[in-house]
Short mmCIF file of C-alpha atoms in Angstrom, two decimals:
data_model
loop_
_atom_site.label_atom_id
_atom_site.label_comp_id
_atom_site.label_asym_id
_atom_site.label_seq_id
_atom_site.Cartn_x
_atom_site.Cartn_y
_atom_site.Cartn_z
CA MET O 1 165.36 77.08 37.15
CA THR O 2 164.47 76.80 40.82
CA ASP O 3 166.96 75.72 43.46
CA LEU O 4 165.39 72.26 43.63
CA SER O 5 165.41 71.77 39.85
CA ASN O 6 169.08 72.82 39.86
CA ARG O 7 169.76 70.18 42.50
CA VAL O 8 168.00 67.50 40.45
CA ASP O 9 169.96 68.54 37.37
CA ALA O 10 173.19 68.20 39.37
CA VAL O 11 172.50 64.70 40.70
CA LEU O 12 171.10 63.32 37.44
CA PRO O 13 174.32 62.10 35.71
CA ALA O 14 175.42 59.95 38.67
CA LEU O 15 171.82 58.84 39.24
CA LEU O 16 171.60 57.50 35.68
CA GLU O 17 174.84 55.58 36.16
CA ASP O 18 173.36 53.99 39.30
CA LEU O 19 170.24 53.10 37.33
CA LYS O 20 172.39 51.48 34.65
CA ASP O 21 174.15 49.41 37.32
CA LEU O 22 170.76 48.20 38.57
CA VAL O 23 169.65 47.30 35.04
CA ARG O 24 172.77 45.16 34.55
CA ILE O 25 171.62 42.91 37.41
CA GLN O 26 169.36 40.22 35.93
CA SER O 27 166.88 40.17 38.81
CA VAL O 28 164.25 38.03 37.07
CA SER O 29 162.19 36.76 39.98
CA ALA O 30 160.34 34.21 37.83
CA ASP O 31 163.55 32.38 36.92
CA PRO O 32 164.86 29.97 39.59
CA GLU O 33 168.27 30.05 37.91
CA ARG O 34 168.59 33.80 38.58
CA LEU O 35 167.46 34.06 42.19
CA THR O 36 171.03 34.95 43.16
CA GLU O 37 170.63 37.95 40.85
CA VAL O 38 167.51 38.98 42.77
CA GLU O 39 169.64 38.85 45.93
CA ARG O 40 172.32 40.98 44.22
CA SER O 41 169.68 43.48 43.22
CA ALA O 42 168.46 43.80 46.81
CA GLU O 43 172.04 44.27 48.02
CA LYS O 44 172.73 46.97 45.43
CA THR O 45 169.50 48.76 46.35
CA LEU O 46 170.45 48.60 50.01
CA GLU O 47 173.90 50.02 49.24
CA LEU O 48 172.48 52.95 47.24
CA PHE O 49 169.99 54.06 49.89
CA THR O 50 172.36 53.51 52.80
CA ALA O 51 174.75 55.91 51.09
CA GLU O 52 172.00 58.55 51.23
CA GLY O 53 171.62 58.25 54.99
CA VAL O 54 168.70 55.81 54.99
CA ASP O 55 168.80 53.35 57.89
CA ALA O 56 168.00 50.39 55.63
CA ARG O 57 168.10 46.60 55.79
CA ILE O 58 167.07 43.55 53.77
CA VAL O 59 164.05 41.69 55.12
CA ARG O 60 162.02 38.68 54.02
CA ALA O 61 158.81 37.07 55.19
CA PHE O 62 160.63 33.83 56.06
CA ASP O 63 163.92 32.09 55.32
CA GLY O 64 164.24 31.62 51.58
CA ALA O 65 161.55 34.18 50.70
CA PRO O 66 162.34 36.96 48.21
CA PRO O 67 164.34 39.90 49.60
CA ALA O 68 162.79 43.31 50.18
CA VAL O 69 164.60 46.46 51.30
CA ILE O 70 163.02 48.59 54.01
CA GLY O 71 164.44 51.64 55.75
CA GLU O 72 163.90 55.06 57.22
CA LYS O 73 165.44 58.51 57.04
CA LYS O 74 164.08 60.85 59.68
CA GLY O 75 162.89 64.34 58.96
CA PRO O 76 161.99 67.14 61.37
CA ASP O 77 160.05 66.32 64.53
CA GLY O 78 156.34 66.34 63.86
CA ALA O 79 156.75 66.15 60.09
CA PRO O 80 154.55 63.77 58.09
CA THR O 81 155.83 60.29 57.29
CA VAL O 82 155.96 59.25 53.62
CA LEU O 83 156.45 55.66 52.46
CA LEU O 84 158.18 55.30 49.09
CA TYR O 85 157.49 52.04 47.22
CA ALA O 86 159.10 50.47 44.15
CA HIS O 87 160.27 46.97 43.20
CA HIS O 88 163.68 45.70 42.18
CA ASP O 89 162.69 42.47 40.44
CA VAL O 90 161.98 42.45 36.70
CA GLN O 91 160.18 40.49 34.03
CA PRO O 92 162.01 37.88 31.91
CA GLU O 93 163.60 39.31 28.79
CA ASN O 94 162.15 36.49 26.63
CA ASP O 95 163.90 36.19 23.25
CA PRO O 96 166.98 38.47 23.18
CA ALA O 97 166.76 38.44 19.38
CA ASP O 98 163.67 40.67 19.67
CA TRP O 99 165.76 43.39 21.30
CA ASP O 100 167.73 46.00 19.39
CA SER O 101 170.42 45.89 22.08
CA ALA O 102 171.29 43.41 24.82
CA PRO O 103 168.41 43.46 27.34
CA PHE O 104 170.65 43.65 30.40
CA GLU O 105 173.21 46.05 28.96
CA PRO O 106 171.68 49.52 29.39
CA THR O 107 171.94 51.42 26.14
CA VAL O 108 171.05 55.02 25.30
CA ARG O 109 169.55 55.53 21.84
CA GLY O 110 168.08 58.91 21.05
CA ASP O 111 166.09 60.17 24.02
CA ARG O 112 165.69 56.80 25.77
CA LEU O 113 167.60 54.42 27.97
CA TYR O 114 166.86 50.83 26.92
CA GLY O 115 167.10 47.68 29.02
CA ARG O 116 164.97 45.28 31.02
CA GLY O 117 163.88 47.12 34.14
CA ALA O 118 165.09 50.48 32.84
CA ALA O 119 161.55 51.70 33.46
CA ASP O 120 159.66 48.90 35.26
CA ASP O 121 160.62 49.40 37.95
CA LYS O 122 164.26 50.16 38.58
CA ALA O 123 163.58 53.70 37.41
CA GLY O 124 161.07 53.86 40.25
CA ILE O 125 163.89 53.03 42.64
CA ALA O 126 166.08 55.65 40.98
CA ALA O 127 163.33 58.28 41.21
CA HIS O 128 163.12 57.78 44.97
CA LEU O 129 166.90 57.83 45.23
CA GLY O 130 167.16 60.99 43.13
CA ALA O 131 164.57 62.85 45.19
CA LEU O 132 166.46 62.03 48.39
CA ARG O 133 169.76 63.12 46.85
CA ALA O 134 168.32 66.38 45.60
CA LEU O 135 166.83 67.22 49.00
CA GLY O 136 169.94 66.08 50.91
CA ASP O 137 169.97 67.35 54.48
CA ASP O 138 166.90 69.50 53.78
CA LEU O 139 164.56 66.50 53.91
CA PRO O 140 161.23 68.02 55.04
CA VAL O 141 159.46 64.75 55.93
CA THR O 142 160.35 61.42 57.45
CA VAL O 143 160.83 58.98 54.60
CA ARG O 144 160.25 55.28 54.91
CA LEU O 145 161.28 52.91 52.17
CA PHE O 146 159.87 49.65 50.84
CA ILE O 147 161.53 48.17 47.73
CA GLU O 148 159.90 44.83 46.99
CA GLY O 149 161.59 41.85 45.34
CA GLU O 150 158.68 39.79 44.03
CA GLU O 151 156.20 42.15 42.37
CA GLU O 152 156.61 40.46 39.00
CA VAL O 153 155.64 37.08 40.51
CA ALA O 154 152.42 38.26 42.22
CA SER O 155 153.85 39.52 45.55
CA ALA O 156 153.03 36.28 47.32
CA THR O 157 154.64 37.19 50.64
CA LEU O 158 153.66 40.88 50.61
CA PRO O 159 150.76 40.47 53.08
CA GLN O 160 153.15 38.80 55.54
CA LEU O 161 155.74 41.56 55.12
CA LEU O 162 153.13 44.26 55.68
CA GLU O 163 152.00 42.52 58.83
CA GLN O 164 155.47 41.71 60.19
CA PHE O 165 156.92 45.17 59.51
CA GLN O 166 153.80 47.28 59.88
CA ASP O 167 155.35 49.64 62.41
CA ASP O 168 158.38 50.16 60.14
CA LEU O 169 156.20 50.93 57.11
CA ARG O 170 153.30 52.89 58.58
CA ALA O 171 152.96 56.31 56.95
CA ASP O 172 150.64 59.24 56.39
CA VAL O 173 151.22 59.14 52.64
CA ILE O 174 152.27 56.21 50.44
CA VAL O 175 153.89 56.95 47.08
CA ILE O 176 153.83 53.94 44.76
CA ALA O 177 156.17 54.45 41.80
CA ASP O 178 154.99 51.65 39.50
CA SER O 179 152.68 53.30 36.99
CA GLY O 180 153.12 55.98 34.36
CA ASN O 181 152.11 59.28 32.80
CA TRP O 182 149.53 60.09 30.17
CA ASP O 183 152.01 61.15 27.50
CA ILE O 184 155.41 62.73 27.01
CA GLY O 185 154.95 66.17 28.54
CA VAL O 186 151.65 65.33 30.25
CA PRO O 187 151.87 63.95 33.82
CA ALA O 188 149.22 61.80 35.47
CA LEU O 189 148.11 60.34 38.76
CA THR O 190 146.73 56.82 38.47
CA THR O 191 143.42 56.73 40.31
CA SER O 192 141.93 53.42 39.16
CA LEU O 193 143.21 50.02 38.06
CA ARG O 194 141.46 46.89 36.96
CA GLY O 195 141.89 43.68 38.89
CA LEU O 196 142.14 40.24 37.34
CA ILE O 197 141.33 36.58 37.64
CA ARG O 198 143.09 33.77 35.80
CA VAL O 199 141.19 30.52 35.51
CA ASP O 200 142.23 27.32 33.75
CA VAL O 201 139.30 25.68 31.99
CA GLU O 202 139.50 21.96 31.16
CA LEU O 203 136.95 20.26 28.94
CA ARG O 204 136.61 16.50 28.36
CA THR O 205 134.42 14.61 25.92
CA LEU O 206 136.06 11.16 25.71
CA ASP O 207 137.94 8.88 28.07
CA HIS O 208 140.64 8.46 25.41
CA ALA O 209 141.52 9.85 21.98
CA VAL O 210 139.93 8.02 19.04
CA HIS O 211 140.32 7.83 15.25
CA SER O 212 138.65 10.79 13.50
CA GLY O 213 137.71 8.64 10.51
CA MET O 214 135.88 6.13 12.67
CA TRP O 215 134.16 8.55 15.05
CA GLY O 216 134.29 12.02 13.47
CA GLY O 217 130.81 13.37 12.86
CA LEU O 218 129.36 11.45 15.77
CA ALA O 219 131.50 11.92 18.88
CA PRO O 220 132.36 15.54 19.78
CA ASP O 221 136.07 16.10 20.28
CA ALA O 222 137.28 18.23 23.16
CA ILE O 223 138.81 20.92 20.96
CA MET O 224 135.61 21.63 19.02
CA ALA O 225 133.63 21.69 22.26
CA LEU O 226 136.12 24.04 23.95
CA ILE O 227 136.13 26.36 20.93
CA ARG O 228 132.33 26.53 21.08
CA LEU O 229 132.45 27.20 24.82
CA LEU O 230 135.11 29.90 24.55
CA ASP O 231 133.19 31.62 21.75
CA SER O 232 130.29 32.11 24.17
CA LEU O 233 132.43 34.41 26.35
CA TRP O 234 132.04 37.37 23.95
CA ASN O 235 129.08 39.11 22.32
CA GLU O 236 128.94 40.07 18.66
CA ALA O 237 130.85 43.31 19.34
CA GLY O 238 133.65 41.43 21.10
CA GLY O 239 132.60 42.65 24.54
CA PRO O 240 132.25 40.33 27.55
CA ALA O 241 129.12 38.14 27.47
CA VAL O 242 129.52 36.81 31.02
CA GLU O 243 126.56 38.13 32.98
CA GLY O 244 127.06 39.78 36.34
CA LEU O 245 130.46 41.38 35.75
CA VAL O 246 130.67 45.01 36.85
CA GLY O 247 131.53 47.95 34.59
CA GLY O 248 131.24 51.70 34.88
CA PRO O 249 132.08 55.10 33.40
CA ALA O 250 135.60 56.43 33.02
CA ALA O 251 137.14 59.88 33.15
CA ASP O 252 136.27 62.17 30.26
CA VAL O 253 139.64 61.79 28.53
CA ASP O 254 140.14 61.82 24.79
CA TYR O 255 142.33 59.00 23.48
CA PRO O 256 143.05 59.94 19.85
CA GLU O 257 142.62 57.25 17.22
CA ASP O 258 146.11 57.71 15.78
CA ARG O 259 147.65 57.26 19.23
CA LEU O 260 145.57 54.15 19.93
CA THR O 261 146.68 52.68 16.62
CA ALA O 262 150.36 53.46 17.19
CA GLU O 263 150.50 52.27 20.78
CA SER O 264 148.48 49.06 20.32
CA GLY O 265 150.20 47.82 17.17
CA ILE O 266 146.80 46.89 15.71
CA LEU O 267 147.00 45.90 12.04
CA ASP O 268 145.39 47.81 9.20
CA GLY O 269 141.74 46.86 8.82
CA VAL O 270 141.41 45.20 12.21
CA GLN O 271 138.45 46.59 14.16
CA TRP O 272 138.35 47.51 17.83
CA VAL O 273 136.22 45.27 20.05
CA GLY O 274 133.85 46.09 22.89
CA GLU O 275 131.36 48.86 23.58
CA GLY O 276 131.56 52.29 25.20
CA SER O 277 134.28 54.91 25.02
CA MET O 278 137.84 53.80 24.37
CA VAL O 279 138.99 54.58 27.90
CA GLU O 280 135.97 52.82 29.41
CA ARG O 281 136.84 49.68 27.48
CA MET O 282 140.45 49.85 28.71
CA TRP O 283 140.01 51.17 32.25
CA THR O 284 136.54 50.67 33.75
CA LYS O 285 134.92 47.76 31.94
CA PRO O 286 135.85 44.07 32.15
CA ALA O 287 137.81 42.39 29.38
CA ILE O 288 138.11 38.67 28.68
CA THR O 289 141.15 37.11 27.03
CA VAL O 290 142.29 33.56 26.35
CA THR O 291 145.99 33.69 27.16
CA GLY O 292 146.86 30.02 26.71
CA PHE O 293 145.56 26.91 24.96
CA ASP O 294 146.61 23.27 25.43
CA ALA O 295 145.90 21.03 22.44
CA PRO O 296 147.98 18.99 19.99
CA LYS O 297 150.39 21.07 17.94
CA VAL O 298 149.83 21.47 14.22
CA ALA O 299 153.23 19.96 13.48
CA GLY O 300 152.87 16.21 13.84
CA ALA O 301 149.13 16.30 14.52
CA SER O 302 147.36 13.00 13.81
CA ASN O 303 143.84 12.35 12.55
CA THR O 304 142.51 11.99 16.06
CA LEU O 305 139.58 13.27 18.10
CA SER O 306 141.11 14.83 21.21
CA ALA O 307 139.72 13.65 24.52
CA VAL O 308 140.72 16.73 26.51
CA ALA O 309 141.60 20.38 25.84
CA ARG O 310 142.45 23.25 28.17
CA ALA O 311 142.49 27.03 28.01
CA ARG O 312 143.58 29.77 30.40
CA VAL O 313 140.92 32.46 30.63
CA THR O 314 141.92 35.84 32.03
CA ILE O 315 139.37 38.47 32.99
CA ARG O 316 140.41 42.02 33.79
CA ILE O 317 137.79 43.10 36.28
CA ALA O 318 136.63 46.68 36.62
CA PRO O 319 136.73 48.88 39.72
CA GLY O 320 133.64 48.13 41.79
CA ASP O 321 133.80 44.39 41.10
CA THR O 322 135.54 41.71 43.16
CA SER O 323 137.59 38.71 42.13
CA GLU O 324 135.22 36.46 44.08
CA ASN O 325 132.25 37.68 42.05
CA ALA O 326 134.13 37.39 38.75
CA VAL O 327 135.20 33.80 39.43
CA ALA O 328 131.64 32.84 40.41
CA ARG O 329 130.10 34.51 37.34
CA LEU O 330 132.65 32.90 34.99
CA GLU O 331 132.12 29.42 36.42
CA GLU O 332 128.36 29.88 36.23
CA HIS O 333 128.64 30.94 32.58
CA LEU O 334 130.86 28.00 31.69
CA ARG O 335 128.49 25.46 33.24
CA LYS O 336 125.54 27.04 31.42
CA HIS O 337 127.21 27.15 27.99
CA THR O 338 129.24 23.93 27.87
CA PRO O 339 128.04 22.19 24.68
CA TRP O 340 126.96 18.61 24.05
CA GLY O 341 127.12 17.50 27.67
CA ALA O 342 130.93 17.77 27.82
CA GLN O 343 132.58 17.68 31.24
CA VAL O 344 134.02 21.03 32.31
CA SER O 345 136.24 21.78 35.30
CA THR O 346 137.98 24.97 36.44
CA THR O 347 141.07 25.79 38.47
CA VAL O 348 141.65 29.31 39.78
CA VAL O 349 145.30 30.22 39.08
CA ASP O 350 145.38 33.59 40.84
CA THR O 351 143.35 36.71 41.49
CA GLY O 352 143.89 40.40 42.16
CA GLU O 353 141.45 43.07 43.26
CA PRO O 354 140.65 46.23 41.30
CA ILE O 355 141.01 49.61 42.97
CA ALA O 356 139.46 53.04 42.74
CA LEU O 357 141.28 55.67 44.80
CA GLU O 358 139.63 58.70 46.39
CA ALA O 359 141.88 61.24 44.71
CA THR O 360 141.18 64.18 47.01
CA GLY O 361 142.70 65.73 50.11
CA PRO O 362 145.92 67.49 51.10
CA ALA O 363 148.27 64.79 49.76
CA TYR O 364 146.64 64.95 46.33
CA ASP O 365 146.73 68.76 46.41
CA ALA O 366 150.46 68.57 47.18
CA ALA O 367 151.02 66.06 44.38
CA ARG O 368 149.09 68.02 41.77
CA ALA O 369 151.01 71.19 42.64
CA ALA O 370 154.33 69.32 42.43
CA PHE O 371 153.51 67.73 39.08
CA THR O 372 152.30 70.99 37.60
CA GLU O 373 155.53 72.73 38.61
CA ALA O 374 157.75 69.90 37.37
CA TRP O 375 155.97 69.86 34.00
CA ASP O 376 156.22 73.66 33.54
CA GLY O 377 152.57 74.43 34.19
CA THR O 378 150.95 71.29 32.73
CA ALA O 379 148.62 69.90 35.38
CA PRO O 380 148.36 66.12 35.82
CA ILE O 381 145.30 64.26 34.67
CA ASP O 382 143.59 61.54 36.71
CA MET O 383 144.23 58.39 34.71
CA GLY O 384 142.87 54.88 34.84
CA VAL O 385 145.01 51.88 33.99
CA GLY O 386 143.66 48.78 32.34
CA GLY O 387 146.33 46.57 33.85
CA SER O 388 146.51 45.39 37.42
CA ILE O 389 148.69 46.18 40.42
CA PRO O 390 147.02 43.87 42.95
CA PHE O 391 149.35 44.78 45.81
CA ILE O 392 147.84 48.27 46.06
CA ALA O 393 144.75 46.71 47.62
CA GLU O 394 147.07 45.14 50.22
CA PHE O 395 148.46 48.57 51.13
CA LEU O 396 144.97 50.03 51.39
CA GLU O 397 143.94 47.24 53.73
CA ALA O 398 147.11 47.45 55.86
CA PHE O 399 147.13 51.27 56.12
CA PRO O 400 143.53 52.47 55.72
CA ALA O 401 144.28 55.95 57.09
CA ALA O 402 147.06 56.67 54.59
CA SER O 403 146.68 58.60 51.35
CA VAL O 404 147.93 56.45 48.48
CA LEU O 405 149.47 58.17 45.43
CA VAL O 406 150.18 55.98 42.40
CA THR O 407 152.73 57.53 40.06
CA GLY O 408 155.54 56.32 37.86
CA VAL O 409 157.99 56.81 35.04
CA GLU O 410 156.31 55.00 32.17
CA ASP O 411 154.89 56.61 29.05
CA PRO O 412 152.91 55.22 26.11
CA ASP O 413 156.06 53.91 24.37
CA THR O 414 157.82 52.44 27.42
CA ARG O 415 157.08 48.82 26.36
CA ALA O 416 157.25 47.47 29.89
CA HIS O 417 157.31 43.65 29.93
CA GLY O 418 158.14 43.63 26.21
CA ALA O 419 161.24 43.80 24.07
CA ASN O 420 163.05 47.15 23.89
CA GLU O 421 161.72 48.43 27.19
CA GLY O 422 162.86 52.02 27.44
CA LEU O 423 162.90 55.02 29.76
CA HIS O 424 162.35 58.51 28.32
CA LEU O 425 165.23 60.41 29.89
CA ALA O 426 163.74 63.90 29.87
CA GLU O 427 160.54 62.63 31.46
CA PHE O 428 162.55 60.75 34.06
CA GLU O 429 164.19 64.01 35.15
CA ARG O 430 160.72 65.54 35.54
CA VAL O 431 159.62 62.53 37.61
CA VAL O 432 162.57 62.96 39.98
CA LEU O 433 161.88 66.67 40.31
CA ALA O 434 158.16 66.05 40.86
CA GLU O 435 158.88 63.63 43.70
CA ALA O 436 161.31 66.03 45.36
CA LEU O 437 158.71 68.81 45.06
CA LEU O 438 156.04 66.49 46.45
CA LEU O 439 158.10 65.74 49.54
CA ARG O 440 158.76 69.46 49.96
CA ASN O 441 155.03 70.26 49.64
CA LEU O 442 154.04 67.51 52.08
CA GLY O 443 156.54 68.83 54.60
CA ALA O 444 155.11 72.33 54.26
#
């Protein structure tokens, strides 16, 4: 083992205990009843980094806004400045009965630590903390810190924070620890992510509900019209049928069928949808999903023609597209395909831009060398992600001269946002070592 890997090994037990303490704080930013927990989470994060010599403080865009932690630990004069990002808020746990252990009581089973936020993204915080601890007084770069408190609720005040604290956050390299690796034992750098739009579609056919026996077969009800309209969003293969959306090629990466089956949870006999390679369909082509539907429930439903029905349509948009184009193309499609003269209206819920990073230059060379060393000679792959991290576009806009590295602790079985979210402990140690090596390489 190298000196730095020995240092990481030495700090790991206490680091995991700190991570467990963070997981116990129920910092669910989407729950108004637990906003005090979000505050507790920020305070604990502040305490942990202050103990490592970081000149840190809690900031917010305005009174009552979610708390972020920013700070700085100076390195040698003339050394590069590196901004370390993670977020301390977490997703709701949903039904605790779906968990094999209490979601906010960190539990080790086998080779994983389970709990809400154990990976996404309190392990990102812990990775930054561990790298600083391992380097100690030998910090070869100036480190700046930004631990956000509202990532899981769309980072609404992030643009204001980046503007207000731009001088405190400006850096040569930005390390965003909110993604993952290709597999256990195979590291990755995330170089592209899809964006998204969410649009509520409302369709009306009647000014009030009417008896299906009296009017069925003559007057179209809103549900049948909405079903017909939604069906037009996909072609026969299940790919997007909305014209004008952008798609493109993906990296030449093999995604084995058995792994796709295991990780997706797809049932026996169910076919994949879409066209192109598997990774293109997941990373660099658009995907359309109906994520919500408002209509009378089956239980208690009456023999009535519904006057109005609503659906939430989500489109994951590919790198090279824009949310503005996707919204326009969707609305154009809906107007063109609304059946039987029904009245259609749309409301844009939110949007996020896709990104494609230029994964070249000295910072990427330093990262690839660090990852290869931490993973015992296994070089990282450049990976796309089908999900969205819209705030990355905000960083690119605020700091156009910086190199942005997107990394993380997740693996194919992390189950972020779901029940039994878990952190692979051996991979976490490699992540901490890789970040310490990265800072060393950047300083060199």
